[in-house]
PDB file of C-alpha atoms in Angstrom:
ATOM      1  CA  MET A 272      11.103 -28.102 -28.040  1.00  0.00           C
ATOM      2  CA  THR A 273      10.730 -31.411 -26.054  1.00  0.00           C
ATOM      3  CA  GLY A 274      12.796 -33.914 -23.854  1.00  0.00           C
ATOM      4  CA  MET A 275      15.839 -34.075 -21.679  1.00  0.00           C
ATOM      5  CA  ALA A 276      18.001 -31.062 -21.345  1.00  0.00           C
ATOM      6  CA  ASN A 277      20.213 -32.605 -18.474  1.00  0.00           C
ATOM      7  CA  GLU A 278      19.586 -30.161 -15.597  1.00  0.00           C
ATOM      8  CA  ILE A 279      15.593 -29.539 -17.220  1.00  0.00           C
ATOM      9  CA  ILE A 280      12.779 -31.673 -18.451  1.00  0.00           C
ATOM     10  CA  THR A 281      11.007 -29.636 -21.361  1.00  0.00           C
ATOM     11  CA  GLU A 282       7.559 -30.503 -22.617  1.00  0.00           C
ATOM     12  CA  ILE A 283       4.470 -28.729 -25.078  1.00  0.00           C
ATOM     13  CA  LYS A 284       0.970 -29.258 -23.494  1.00  0.00           C
ATOM     14  CA  ASN A 285      -1.720 -27.664 -25.721  1.00  0.00           C
ATOM     15  CA  GLY A 286       0.219 -24.460 -26.307  1.00  0.00           C
ATOM     16  CA  ILE A 287       1.651 -24.548 -23.098  1.00  0.00           C
ATOM     17  CA  GLY A 288       6.011 -24.734 -22.327  1.00  0.00           C
ATOM     18  CA  VAL A 289       6.485 -26.723 -19.326  1.00  0.00           C
ATOM     19  CA  VAL A 290       9.984 -26.838 -17.643  1.00  0.00           C
ATOM     20  CA  ARG A 291      10.461 -29.228 -14.971  1.00  0.00           C
ATOM     21  CA  LEU A 292      13.649 -28.562 -12.546  1.00  0.00           C
ATOM     22  CA  ASN A 293      15.702 -32.110 -12.535  1.00  0.00           C
ATOM     23  CA  ARG A 294      17.974 -32.328  -9.938  1.00  0.00           C
ATOM     24  CA  PRO A 295      16.155 -34.953  -7.573  1.00  0.00           C
ATOM     25  CA  ASP A 296      18.906 -35.666  -5.993  1.00  0.00           C
ATOM     26  CA  LYS A 297      19.803 -32.395  -4.648  1.00  0.00           C
ATOM     27  CA  LEU A 298      16.487 -31.523  -4.085  1.00  0.00           C
ATOM     28  CA  ASN A 299      16.545 -29.243  -7.306  1.00  0.00           C
ATOM     29  CA  ALA A 300      19.273 -26.939  -6.516  1.00  0.00           C
ATOM     30  CA  LEU A 301      19.694 -24.113  -8.549  1.00  0.00           C
ATOM     31  CA  ASN A 302      23.095 -24.509 -10.496  1.00  0.00           C
ATOM     32  CA  ILE A 303      24.629 -22.132 -12.862  1.00  0.00           C
ATOM     33  CA  GLU A 304      23.829 -24.808 -15.796  1.00  0.00           C
ATOM     34  CA  LEU A 305      20.478 -25.724 -14.444  1.00  0.00           C
ATOM     35  CA  MET A 306      19.467 -21.820 -14.885  1.00  0.00           C
ATOM     36  CA  LYS A 307      21.256 -21.319 -18.029  1.00  0.00           C
ATOM     37  CA  GLN A 308      19.118 -24.252 -19.558  1.00  0.00           C
ATOM     38  CA  LEU A 309      15.953 -22.884 -17.415  1.00  0.00           C
ATOM     39  CA  VAL A 310      16.264 -19.541 -18.937  1.00  0.00           C
ATOM     40  CA  ALA A 311      17.132 -20.331 -22.575  1.00  0.00           C
ATOM     41  CA  ALA A 312      14.050 -22.685 -22.559  1.00  0.00           C
ATOM     42  CA  LEU A 313      11.858 -20.153 -21.206  1.00  0.00           C
ATOM     43  CA  GLU A 314      13.452 -17.792 -23.942  1.00  0.00           C
ATOM     44  CA  GLU A 315      12.881 -20.345 -26.467  1.00  0.00           C
ATOM     45  CA  PHE A 316       8.750 -20.932 -25.632  1.00  0.00           C
ATOM     46  CA  ASP A 317       8.724 -16.919 -25.403  1.00  0.00           C
ATOM     47  CA  ALA A 318       9.604 -16.955 -29.005  1.00  0.00           C
ATOM     48  CA  ASP A 319       7.190 -19.523 -30.308  1.00  0.00           C
ATOM     49  CA  PRO A 320       4.072 -18.172 -31.656  1.00  0.00           C
ATOM     50  CA  ASP A 321       2.293 -21.419 -30.623  1.00  0.00           C
ATOM     51  CA  ILE A 322       2.814 -21.358 -26.890  1.00  0.00           C
ATOM     52  CA  ARG A 323       0.547 -19.107 -24.960  1.00  0.00           C
ATOM     53  CA  CYS A 324       2.042 -19.652 -21.347  1.00  0.00           C
ATOM     54  CA  MET A 325       4.793 -21.397 -19.571  1.00  0.00           C
ATOM     55  CA  LEU A 326       4.847 -23.482 -16.495  1.00  0.00           C
ATOM     56  CA  ILE A 327       7.825 -24.262 -14.161  1.00  0.00           C
ATOM     57  CA  THR A 328       7.812 -26.747 -11.530  1.00  0.00           C
ATOM     58  CA  GLY A 329       9.907 -29.400  -9.512  1.00  0.00           C
ATOM     59  CA  ASN A 330       8.986 -32.683  -8.143  1.00  0.00           C
ATOM     60  CA  ASP A 331       6.819 -33.685  -4.656  1.00  0.00           C
ATOM     61  CA  ARG A 332       9.622 -32.897  -2.453  1.00  0.00           C
ATOM     62  CA  ALA A 333      10.649 -29.690  -3.846  1.00  0.00           C
ATOM     63  CA  PHE A 334      10.442 -26.818  -6.613  1.00  0.00           C
ATOM     64  CA  ALA A 335      13.779 -25.786  -5.702  1.00  0.00           C
ATOM     65  CA  ALA A 336      15.364 -25.767  -2.042  1.00  0.00           C
ATOM     66  CA  GLY A 337      18.310 -23.376  -3.021  1.00  0.00           C
ATOM     67  CA  ALA A 338      21.040 -22.474  -5.062  1.00  0.00           C
ATOM     68  CA  ASP A 339      23.935 -24.911  -5.486  1.00  0.00           C
ATOM     69  CA  ILE A 340      26.282 -24.187  -1.692  1.00  0.00           C
ATOM     70  CA  GLY A 341      28.886 -25.849  -3.173  1.00  0.00           C
ATOM     71  CA  GLU A 342      29.289 -24.136  -6.207  1.00  0.00           C
ATOM     72  CA  MET A 343      30.293 -21.202  -4.264  1.00  0.00           C
ATOM     73  CA  ALA A 344      31.320 -22.347  -1.023  1.00  0.00           C
ATOM     74  CA  GLU A 345      35.156 -21.745  -1.616  1.00  0.00           C
ATOM     75  CA  ALA A 346      34.553 -18.912  -4.003  1.00  0.00           C
ATOM     76  CA  SER A 347      36.059 -15.189  -3.416  1.00  0.00           C
ATOM     77  CA  MET A 348      34.895 -12.103  -3.637  1.00  0.00           C
ATOM     78  CA  ILE A 349      36.452 -11.282  -7.360  1.00  0.00           C
ATOM     79  CA  GLU A 350      34.976 -15.039  -8.677  1.00  0.00           C
ATOM     80  CA  MET A 351      31.718 -14.465  -7.556  1.00  0.00           C
ATOM     81  CA  TYR A 352      31.593 -10.611  -9.109  1.00  0.00           C
ATOM     82  CA  GLU A 353      33.551 -11.795 -12.192  1.00  0.00           C
ATOM     83  CA  ARG A 354      31.115 -14.770 -12.527  1.00  0.00           C
ATOM     84  CA  ASN A 355      27.990 -12.279 -11.882  1.00  0.00           C
ATOM     85  CA  GLN A 356      25.581 -15.463 -12.012  1.00  0.00           C
ATOM     86  CA  PHE A 357      23.137 -13.436 -11.479  1.00  0.00           C
ATOM     87  CA  GLU A 358      22.626 -11.407 -14.496  1.00  0.00           C
ATOM     88  CA  ARG A 359      20.823 -14.383 -16.004  1.00  0.00           C
ATOM     89  CA  TRP A 360      18.108 -14.045 -13.458  1.00  0.00           C
ATOM     90  CA  GLU A 361      17.268 -10.517 -15.584  1.00  0.00           C
ATOM     91  CA  ARG A 362      16.733 -12.975 -18.511  1.00  0.00           C
ATOM     92  CA  ILE A 363      13.552 -13.997 -16.590  1.00  0.00           C
ATOM     93  CA  LYS A 364      12.169 -10.589 -15.992  1.00  0.00           C
ATOM     94  CA  ARG A 365      11.590 -10.173 -19.773  1.00  0.00           C
ATOM     95  CA  VAL A 366       9.828 -13.036 -20.419  1.00  0.00           C
ATOM     96  CA  ARG A 367       6.487 -11.690 -22.148  1.00  0.00           C
ATOM     97  CA  LYS A 368       4.209 -14.710 -21.519  1.00  0.00           C
ATOM     98  CA  PRO A 369       2.778 -15.400 -18.283  1.00  0.00           C
ATOM     99  CA  ILE A 370       4.515 -17.785 -16.271  1.00  0.00           C
ATOM    100  CA  VAL A 371       2.913 -20.649 -13.778  1.00  0.00           C
ATOM    101  CA  ALA A 372       4.684 -21.836 -10.930  1.00  0.00           C
ATOM    102  CA  ALA A 373       3.365 -25.345  -9.710  1.00  0.00           C
ATOM    103  CA  ALA A 374       5.332 -25.911  -6.035  1.00  0.00           C
ATOM    104  CA  SER A 375       5.686 -28.308  -3.578  1.00  0.00           C
ATOM    105  CA  GLY A 376       7.954 -29.762  -0.985  1.00  0.00           C
ATOM    106  CA  TYR A 377      10.669 -26.944  -0.355  1.00  0.00           C
ATOM    107  CA  VAL A 378      11.569 -23.402  -1.448  1.00  0.00           C
ATOM    108  CA  LEU A 379      13.693 -22.410   0.341  1.00  0.00           C
ATOM    109  CA  GLY A 380      16.456 -19.488  -0.930  1.00  0.00           C
ATOM    110  CA  GLY A 381      17.327 -19.326  -4.636  1.00  0.00           C
ATOM    111  CA  GLY A 382      13.574 -21.337  -5.074  1.00  0.00           C
ATOM    112  CA  CYS A 383      11.742 -18.459  -4.045  1.00  0.00           C
ATOM    113  CA  GLU A 384      13.369 -16.115  -5.655  1.00  0.00           C
ATOM    114  CA  LEU A 385      12.713 -18.253  -9.041  1.00  0.00           C
ATOM    115  CA  LEU A 386       9.233 -18.427  -7.790  1.00  0.00           C
ATOM    116  CA  MET A 387       8.631 -14.693  -7.306  1.00  0.00           C
ATOM    117  CA  ASN A 388       9.860 -14.046 -11.104  1.00  0.00           C
ATOM    118  CA  CYS A 389       6.795 -16.183 -11.644  1.00  0.00           C
ATOM    119  CA  ASP A 390       3.243 -14.735 -12.060  1.00  0.00           C
ATOM    120  CA  ILE A 391       0.901 -16.683 -10.696  1.00  0.00           C
ATOM    121  CA  ILE A 392       2.253 -19.239  -8.068  1.00  0.00           C
ATOM    122  CA  ILE A 393       0.095 -22.196  -7.273  1.00  0.00           C
ATOM    123  CA  ALA A 394       1.279 -24.200  -4.377  1.00  0.00           C
ATOM    124  CA  ALA A 395       0.656 -27.729  -2.697  1.00  0.00           C
ATOM    125  CA  GLU A 396      -0.465 -27.851   1.316  1.00  0.00           C
ATOM    126  CA  GLY A 397       2.271 -28.339   3.439  1.00  0.00           C
ATOM    127  CA  THR A 398       4.730 -26.543   1.101  1.00  0.00           C
ATOM    128  CA  MET A 399       7.616 -24.847   2.763  1.00  0.00           C
ATOM    129  CA  PHE A 400       8.657 -21.508   1.661  1.00  0.00           C
ATOM    130  CA  GLY A 401      11.653 -19.307   2.834  1.00  0.00           C
ATOM    131  CA  GLN A 402      15.025 -16.800   2.627  1.00  0.00           C
ATOM    132  CA  PRO A 403      17.112 -19.114   5.076  1.00  0.00           C
ATOM    133  CA  GLU A 404      20.165 -17.172   3.505  1.00  0.00           C
ATOM    134  CA  ILE A 405      20.903 -16.009   6.747  1.00  0.00           C
ATOM    135  CA  ASN A 406      21.643 -19.653   8.194  1.00  0.00           C
ATOM    136  CA  ILE A 407      25.198 -19.650   5.859  1.00  0.00           C
ATOM    137  CA  GLY A 408      26.549 -16.473   6.709  1.00  0.00           C
ATOM    138  CA  VAL A 409      24.860 -14.419   3.449  1.00  0.00           C
ATOM    139  CA  ILE A 410      21.657 -13.032   2.279  1.00  0.00           C
ATOM    140  CA  PRO A 411      19.238 -13.505  -0.682  1.00  0.00           C
ATOM    141  CA  GLY A 412      21.523 -12.507  -3.803  1.00  0.00           C
ATOM    142  CA  ALA A 413      18.899 -13.093  -6.810  1.00  0.00           C
ATOM    143  CA  GLY A 414      16.145 -10.869  -5.928  1.00  0.00           C
ATOM    144  CA  GLY A 415      14.781 -12.133  -1.857  1.00  0.00           C
ATOM    145  CA  THR A 416      15.133  -8.941  -0.448  1.00  0.00           C
ATOM    146  CA  GLN A 417      13.363  -6.641  -3.025  1.00  0.00           C
ATOM    147  CA  ARG A 418      10.921  -8.859  -4.172  1.00  0.00           C
ATOM    148  CA  LEU A 419       9.665 -10.555  -1.210  1.00  0.00           C
ATOM    149  CA  THR A 420       9.566  -6.828   1.022  1.00  0.00           C
ATOM    150  CA  ARG A 421       7.037  -5.575  -2.536  1.00  0.00           C
ATOM    151  CA  ALA A 422       5.205  -9.204  -1.692  1.00  0.00           C
ATOM    152  CA  VAL A 423       4.615  -9.559   1.828  1.00  0.00           C
ATOM    153  CA  GLY A 424       6.023  -6.332   3.151  1.00  0.00           C
ATOM    154  CA  LYS A 425       8.250  -4.678   4.966  1.00  0.00           C
ATOM    155  CA  ALA A 426       7.718  -6.402   8.859  1.00  0.00           C
ATOM    156  CA  ARG A 427       6.942  -9.736   7.459  1.00  0.00           C
ATOM    157  CA  ALA A 428      10.191  -9.612   4.788  1.00  0.00           C
ATOM    158  CA  MET A 429      12.523  -8.805   7.656  1.00  0.00           C
ATOM    159  CA  ASP A 430      10.635 -11.537   9.778  1.00  0.00           C
ATOM    160  CA  LEU A 431      11.749 -14.449   6.938  1.00  0.00           C
ATOM    161  CA  ILE A 432      14.998 -12.876   5.819  1.00  0.00           C
ATOM    162  CA  LEU A 433      17.036 -11.506   9.411  1.00  0.00           C
ATOM    163  CA  THR A 434      15.479 -14.558  11.265  1.00  0.00           C
ATOM    164  CA  GLY A 435      15.846 -17.439   8.130  1.00  0.00           C
ATOM    165  CA  ARG A 436      12.528 -19.272   9.219  1.00  0.00           C
ATOM    166  CA  MET A 437      10.277 -21.445   7.100  1.00  0.00           C
ATOM    167  CA  ILE A 438       6.618 -20.987   6.244  1.00  0.00           C
ATOM    168  CA  VAL A 439       3.810 -23.313   5.069  1.00  0.00           C
ATOM    169  CA  ALA A 440       1.747 -22.961   2.272  1.00  0.00           C
ATOM    170  CA  ASP A 441      -1.123 -21.633   4.202  1.00  0.00           C
ATOM    171  CA  GLU A 442       0.726 -18.817   5.911  1.00  0.00           C
ATOM    172  CA  ALA A 443       2.101 -18.117   2.427  1.00  0.00           C
ATOM    173  CA  LEU A 444      -1.214 -17.195   0.997  1.00  0.00           C
ATOM    174  CA  GLN A 445      -2.132 -15.326   3.458  1.00  0.00           C
ATOM    175  CA  MET A 446       0.712 -12.870   2.934  1.00  0.00           C
ATOM    176  CA  GLY A 447       0.505 -12.528  -0.284  1.00  0.00           C
ATOM    177  CA  LEU A 448       3.825 -14.394  -1.377  1.00  0.00           C
ATOM    178  CA  ILE A 449       1.647 -17.071  -3.720  1.00  0.00           C
ATOM    179  CA  SER A 450      -1.816 -16.830  -5.474  1.00  0.00           C
ATOM    180  CA  ARG A 451      -3.121 -20.781  -4.393  1.00  0.00           C
ATOM    181  CA  VAL A 452      -2.671 -23.234  -2.018  1.00  0.00           C
ATOM    182  CA  VAL A 453      -4.041 -27.313  -3.777  1.00  0.00           C
ATOM    183  CA  PRO A 454      -4.241 -30.840  -2.692  1.00  0.00           C
ATOM    184  CA  ARG A 455      -0.977 -31.827  -2.749  1.00  0.00           C
ATOM    185  CA  GLU A 456      -1.440 -34.997  -5.044  1.00  0.00           C
ATOM    186  CA  HIS A 457      -3.133 -32.790  -7.706  1.00  0.00           C
ATOM    187  CA  PHE A 458      -0.837 -29.987  -7.285  1.00  0.00           C
ATOM    188  CA  PHE A 459       0.570 -30.467 -10.969  1.00  0.00           C
ATOM    189  CA  GLU A 460      -2.407 -31.241 -12.772  1.00  0.00           C
ATOM    190  CA  GLU A 461      -4.319 -28.179 -10.472  1.00  0.00           C
ATOM    191  CA  SER A 462      -1.514 -25.398 -11.883  1.00  0.00           C
ATOM    192  CA  LEU A 463      -1.801 -27.159 -15.830  1.00  0.00           C
ATOM    193  CA  LYS A 464      -5.330 -25.882 -15.479  1.00  0.00           C
ATOM    194  CA  VAL A 465      -4.735 -22.766 -14.512  1.00  0.00           C
ATOM    195  CA  CYS A 466      -2.408 -23.040 -17.530  1.00  0.00           C
ATOM    196  CA  GLN A 467      -5.034 -24.196 -19.729  1.00  0.00           C
ATOM    197  CA  GLU A 468      -6.986 -21.188 -18.992  1.00  0.00           C
ATOM    198  CA  LEU A 469      -4.781 -18.986 -19.692  1.00  0.00           C
ATOM    199  CA  ALA A 470      -4.061 -20.295 -23.018  1.00  0.00           C
ATOM    200  CA  SER A 471      -7.591 -19.686 -23.900  1.00  0.00           C
ATOM    201  CA  LYS A 472      -7.159 -15.830 -23.244  1.00  0.00           C
ATOM    202  CA  ALA A 473      -6.151 -13.011 -25.931  1.00  0.00           C
ATOM    203  CA  PRO A 474      -2.186 -13.880 -26.392  1.00  0.00           C
ATOM    204  CA  ILE A 475      -1.489 -10.082 -26.976  1.00  0.00           C
ATOM    205  CA  ALA A 476      -4.064  -8.987 -23.874  1.00  0.00           C
ATOM    206  CA  LEU A 477      -1.959 -11.449 -21.957  1.00  0.00           C
ATOM    207  CA  ARG A 478       1.173  -9.921 -22.533  1.00  0.00           C
ATOM    208  CA  LEU A 479       0.079  -6.623 -22.489  1.00  0.00           C
ATOM    209  CA  ALA A 480      -1.636  -7.279 -19.386  1.00  0.00           C
ATOM    210  CA  LYS A 481       1.217  -8.851 -17.319  1.00  0.00           C
ATOM    211  CA  GLU A 482       3.342  -5.958 -18.655  1.00  0.00           C
ATOM    212  CA  ALA A 483       1.162  -3.275 -16.886  1.00  0.00           C
ATOM    213  CA  VAL A 484       1.067  -4.987 -13.827  1.00  0.00           C
ATOM    214  CA  LEU A 485       4.656  -5.226 -13.639  1.00  0.00           C
ATOM    215  CA  LYS A 486       5.039  -1.905 -14.176  1.00  0.00           C
ATOM    216  CA  ALA A 487       3.403  -0.826 -11.147  1.00  0.00           C
ATOM    217  CA  PHE A 488       6.231  -1.787  -9.231  1.00  0.00           C
ATOM    218  CA  ASP A 489       8.644   0.273 -11.215  1.00  0.00           C
ATOM    219  CA  MET A 490       6.314   3.197 -11.609  1.00  0.00           C
ATOM    220  CA  THR A 491       4.444   5.821  -9.500  1.00  0.00           C
ATOM    221  CA  LEU A 492       0.649   5.581  -9.354  1.00  0.00           C
ATOM    222  CA  ASN A 493      -0.241   8.079 -12.233  1.00  0.00           C
ATOM    223  CA  GLU A 494       2.716   7.022 -14.400  1.00  0.00           C
ATOM    224  CA  GLY A 495       1.329   3.594 -14.168  1.00  0.00           C
ATOM    225  CA  LEU A 496      -1.870   4.743 -14.958  1.00  0.00           C
ATOM    226  CA  GLU A 497      -0.996   6.409 -17.832  1.00  0.00           C
ATOM    227  CA  HIS A 498       1.230   3.432 -19.545  1.00  0.00           C
ATOM    228  CA  GLU A 499      -2.092   0.991 -18.058  1.00  0.00           C
ATOM    229  CA  ARG A 500      -4.231   3.954 -20.738  1.00  0.00           C
ATOM    230  CA  LYS A 501      -1.922   3.447 -23.300  1.00  0.00           C
ATOM    231  CA  LEU A 502      -1.632  -0.371 -23.342  1.00  0.00           C
ATOM    232  CA  PHE A 503      -5.578  -0.759 -23.266  1.00  0.00           C
ATOM    233  CA  TYR A 504      -5.967   1.518 -26.207  1.00  0.00           C
ATOM    234  CA  MET A 505      -3.181  -0.519 -27.772  1.00  0.00           C
ATOM    235  CA  LEU A 506      -5.298  -3.373 -27.735  1.00  0.00           C
ATOM    236  CA  PHE A 507      -8.092  -1.831 -29.776  1.00  0.00           C
ATOM    237  CA  GLY A 508      -5.548  -2.343 -32.591  1.00  0.00           C
ATOM    238  CA  THR A 509      -5.748  -6.705 -32.468  1.00  0.00           C
ATOM    239  CA  ASP A 510      -8.646  -8.372 -34.123  1.00  0.00           C
ATOM    240  CA  ASP A 511      -8.444 -10.607 -30.964  1.00  0.00           C
ATOM    241  CA  GLN A 512     -10.371  -7.271 -29.380  1.00  0.00           C
ATOM    242  CA  LYS A 513     -12.905  -7.100 -32.090  1.00  0.00           C
ATOM    243  CA  GLU A 514     -13.308 -11.259 -31.452  1.00  0.00           C
ATOM    244  CA  GLY A 515     -13.282 -10.600 -27.770  1.00  0.00           C
ATOM    245  CA  MET A 516     -16.230  -8.119 -27.647  1.00  0.00           C
ATOM    246  CA  ARG A 517     -18.075  -9.658 -30.613  1.00  0.00           C
ATOM    247  CA  ALA A 518     -18.433 -12.847 -28.740  1.00  0.00           C
ATOM    248  CA  PHE A 519     -19.752 -11.611 -25.763  1.00  0.00           C
ATOM    249  CA  GLN A 520     -22.272  -9.327 -27.349  1.00  0.00           C
ATOM    250  CA  GLU A 521     -23.418 -12.440 -29.033  1.00  0.00           C
ATOM    251  CA  LYS A 522     -22.879 -14.535 -25.978  1.00  0.00           C
ATOM    252  CA  ARG A 523     -21.020 -17.104 -27.270  1.00  0.00           C
ATOM    253  CA  ARG A 524     -17.145 -17.814 -26.294  1.00  0.00           C
ATOM    254  CA  ALA A 525     -14.586 -15.831 -28.384  1.00  0.00           C
ATOM    255  CA  VAL A 526     -11.927 -17.863 -30.100  1.00  0.00           C
ATOM    256  CA  PHE A 527      -8.625 -15.944 -30.051  1.00  0.00           C
ATOM    257  CA  VAL A 528      -5.854 -16.362 -32.502  1.00  0.00           C
ATOM    258  CA  GLY A 529      -2.872 -13.799 -31.488  1.00  0.00           C
ATOM    259  CA  ARG A 530      -3.575 -10.776 -33.853  1.00  0.00           C
TER     260      ARG A 530
END
């Protein structure tokens, strides 16, 4: 799947499924059609055995500067309820392969919520993050109050959500919201390098490692430890586990095939 689908551009690079948000005139504001296309692309990449991981990015000016307010401004409560636009976001959570985000410029509102659905977040120096929904009379609706609190803690989440203030990449890194900060001129290339590193790992182990970490937010410690052990034992039924351990013993680079 390579090409342009209106609101997004997709490309495959050596086992990496790249999705570029493509509304530059709107700072990549997340309208319903963009999210529909994005989720479909991620699910297609997830189902493709030749794809090892995914990369979501925008452009230099914005990863995504929020939701498309024009689609919501005059909607009634019932219209919003029946539209159920955030249901589609739940499907991103079910994507099994790792998702890397490459962010620059503005990452606000729905853009920040989309970012928090990704597994490794690479940000250019000077990137601005925030949940400014309070400034337009609403609150985050695509998981911001929940995922941000889990990422940075209650005190910082309250500060950001109640004031609507923006923070720069270095502060976001210090808070634990993002994974790495890189030079702005290289943010996409550095993110692609991370994807290439992931693509060299054992695919089944990658998916189960992601699953185990995400379960930490849904389970007690004892439940999570039990789930982790089961996944660990499961990997001894894969060819990649045998290859990985033999390669370690033989002091050579492992070649993983995904089975």
